[in-house]
Amino acid sequence: MFNILDKEQELNKLKMRIINIIAHELEHPLKRMLYCVNILNNYRGNLPDNEDINYCFKEMDNTIYTLLELTENVQIINQGSYEELYVNNSAFDIHYFVSYIIDDFNFSLLKRRDIVFQVKSNLDLIKNTQNEISNKDGQDHRKFMTNKKILSQIIRNILSNAVKFSKRNTVIRVTLINNIKNAEIIIKDNGIGIPKNEMDKIYDLFYKASNALNTEGAGIGLLVVKSALEILGGTIKIESELGKGTTVSCVIPNFEHLII
């Protein structure tokens, strides 16, 4: 019995190593393709304003970015290949960073759907057309230290799921609670929810809920989030109600506080 389990574990490790190698090998060709597309974009002014041409450029951009994100997600799941990212921590304004990611995500994806973000924080982060930020407690608790690249992947994967499983004309609420020791990011959608009897499977590789089998995606989003949070020393909590939506809460430690 133990031999069978050992062999199964070794086989799974081998599969993940192979997937990781493929992802790594794909990353550089995709970046070269993106570079070429960007060059072509510079010459779009010389082309006729054709709907088919504009569509092709948009699809090339979206496809390459999607594949690049997939390669990064696979490498995050294979945490060993990301050990070097521990040393890439940097200090930054976490409120501005979260707002920037949401704006960028909205520009690249959500404008194709009628979905609105509501963003707030314990520092009364107020987003309007000028992206103004007001801080009513008189103190600046925005400075935060962690790996920005990994944090970005965490937020983007959760947002991607929230959008994917939400209907049109809905609101996705993002809350940021930041203090000296850590930051909590809460993302709540009003989507299809996860069946209660399947909650223990949500971090399984390639898992899709029974009510989401026909949706796009590889079924690795939440596993990526969990793996990324483990790299940062953080935690994740997910609450979901079928037909009413899902709330994902992530707590990320402030490395600046940990090294003092």
PDB file of N, CA and C in Angstrom, residues 145 180-182 253-260:
ATOM      1  N   MET A 145       6.062  45.789   2.591  1.00  0.00           N
ATOM      2  CA  MET A 145       7.181  45.098   1.950  1.00  0.00           C
ATOM      3  C   MET A 145       6.830  43.635   1.713  1.00  0.00           C
ATOM      4  N   ILE A 180       0.456  47.488  10.518  1.00  0.00           N
ATOM      5  CA  ILE A 180       1.918  47.396  10.507  1.00  0.00           C
ATOM      6  C   ILE A 180       2.388  45.976  10.214  1.00  0.00           C
ATOM      7  N   LYS A 181       1.686  44.978  10.751  1.00  0.00           N
ATOM      8  CA  LYS A 181       2.161  43.594  10.656  1.00  0.00           C
ATOM      9  C   LYS A 181       1.761  42.897   9.361  1.00  0.00           C
ATOM     10  N   ASN A 182       0.572  43.181   8.856  1.00  0.00           N
ATOM     11  CA  ASN A 182       0.118  42.463   7.661  1.00  0.00           C
ATOM     12  C   ASN A 182      -0.959  43.244   6.921  1.00  0.00           C
ATOM     13  N   PRO A 253       1.838  38.804   5.254  1.00  0.00           N
ATOM     14  CA  PRO A 253       2.677  39.480   6.250  1.00  0.00           C
ATOM     15  C   PRO A 253       3.514  40.592   5.633  1.00  0.00           C
ATOM     16  N   ASN A 254       3.752  41.625   6.428  1.00  0.00           N
ATOM     17  CA  ASN A 254       4.609  42.733   6.016  1.00  0.00           C
ATOM     18  C   ASN A 254       6.051  42.375   6.361  1.00  0.00           C
ATOM     19  N   PHE A 255       6.876  42.099   5.341  1.00  0.00           N
ATOM     20  CA  PHE A 255       8.249  41.668   5.576  1.00  0.00           C
ATOM     21  C   PHE A 255       9.081  42.756   6.230  1.00  0.00           C
ATOM     22  N   GLU A 256       8.704  44.016   6.048  1.00  0.00           N
ATOM     23  CA  GLU A 256       9.435  45.105   6.688  1.00  0.00           C
ATOM     24  C   GLU A 256       9.330  44.979   8.200  1.00  0.00           C
ATOM     25  N   HIS A 257       8.139  44.595   8.660  1.00  0.00           N
ATOM     26  CA  HIS A 257       7.948  44.404  10.097  1.00  0.00           C
ATOM     27  C   HIS A 257       8.703  43.174  10.589  1.00  0.00           C
ATOM     28  N   LEU A 258       8.737  42.112   9.773  1.00  0.00           N
ATOM     29  CA  LEU A 258       9.375  40.863  10.187  1.00  0.00           C
ATOM     30  C   LEU A 258      10.882  40.996  10.337  1.00  0.00           C
ATOM     31  N   ILE A 259      11.504  41.903   9.536  1.00  0.00           N
ATOM     32  CA  ILE A 259      12.963  41.993   9.580  1.00  0.00           C
ATOM     33  C   ILE A 259      13.455  43.030  10.575  1.00  0.00           C
ATOM     34  N   ILE A 260      12.524  43.782  11.192  1.00  0.00           N
ATOM     35  CA  ILE A 260      12.946  44.774  12.186  1.00  0.00           C
ATOM     36  C   ILE A 260      13.320  44.089  13.494  1.00  0.00           C
TER      37      ILE A 260
END
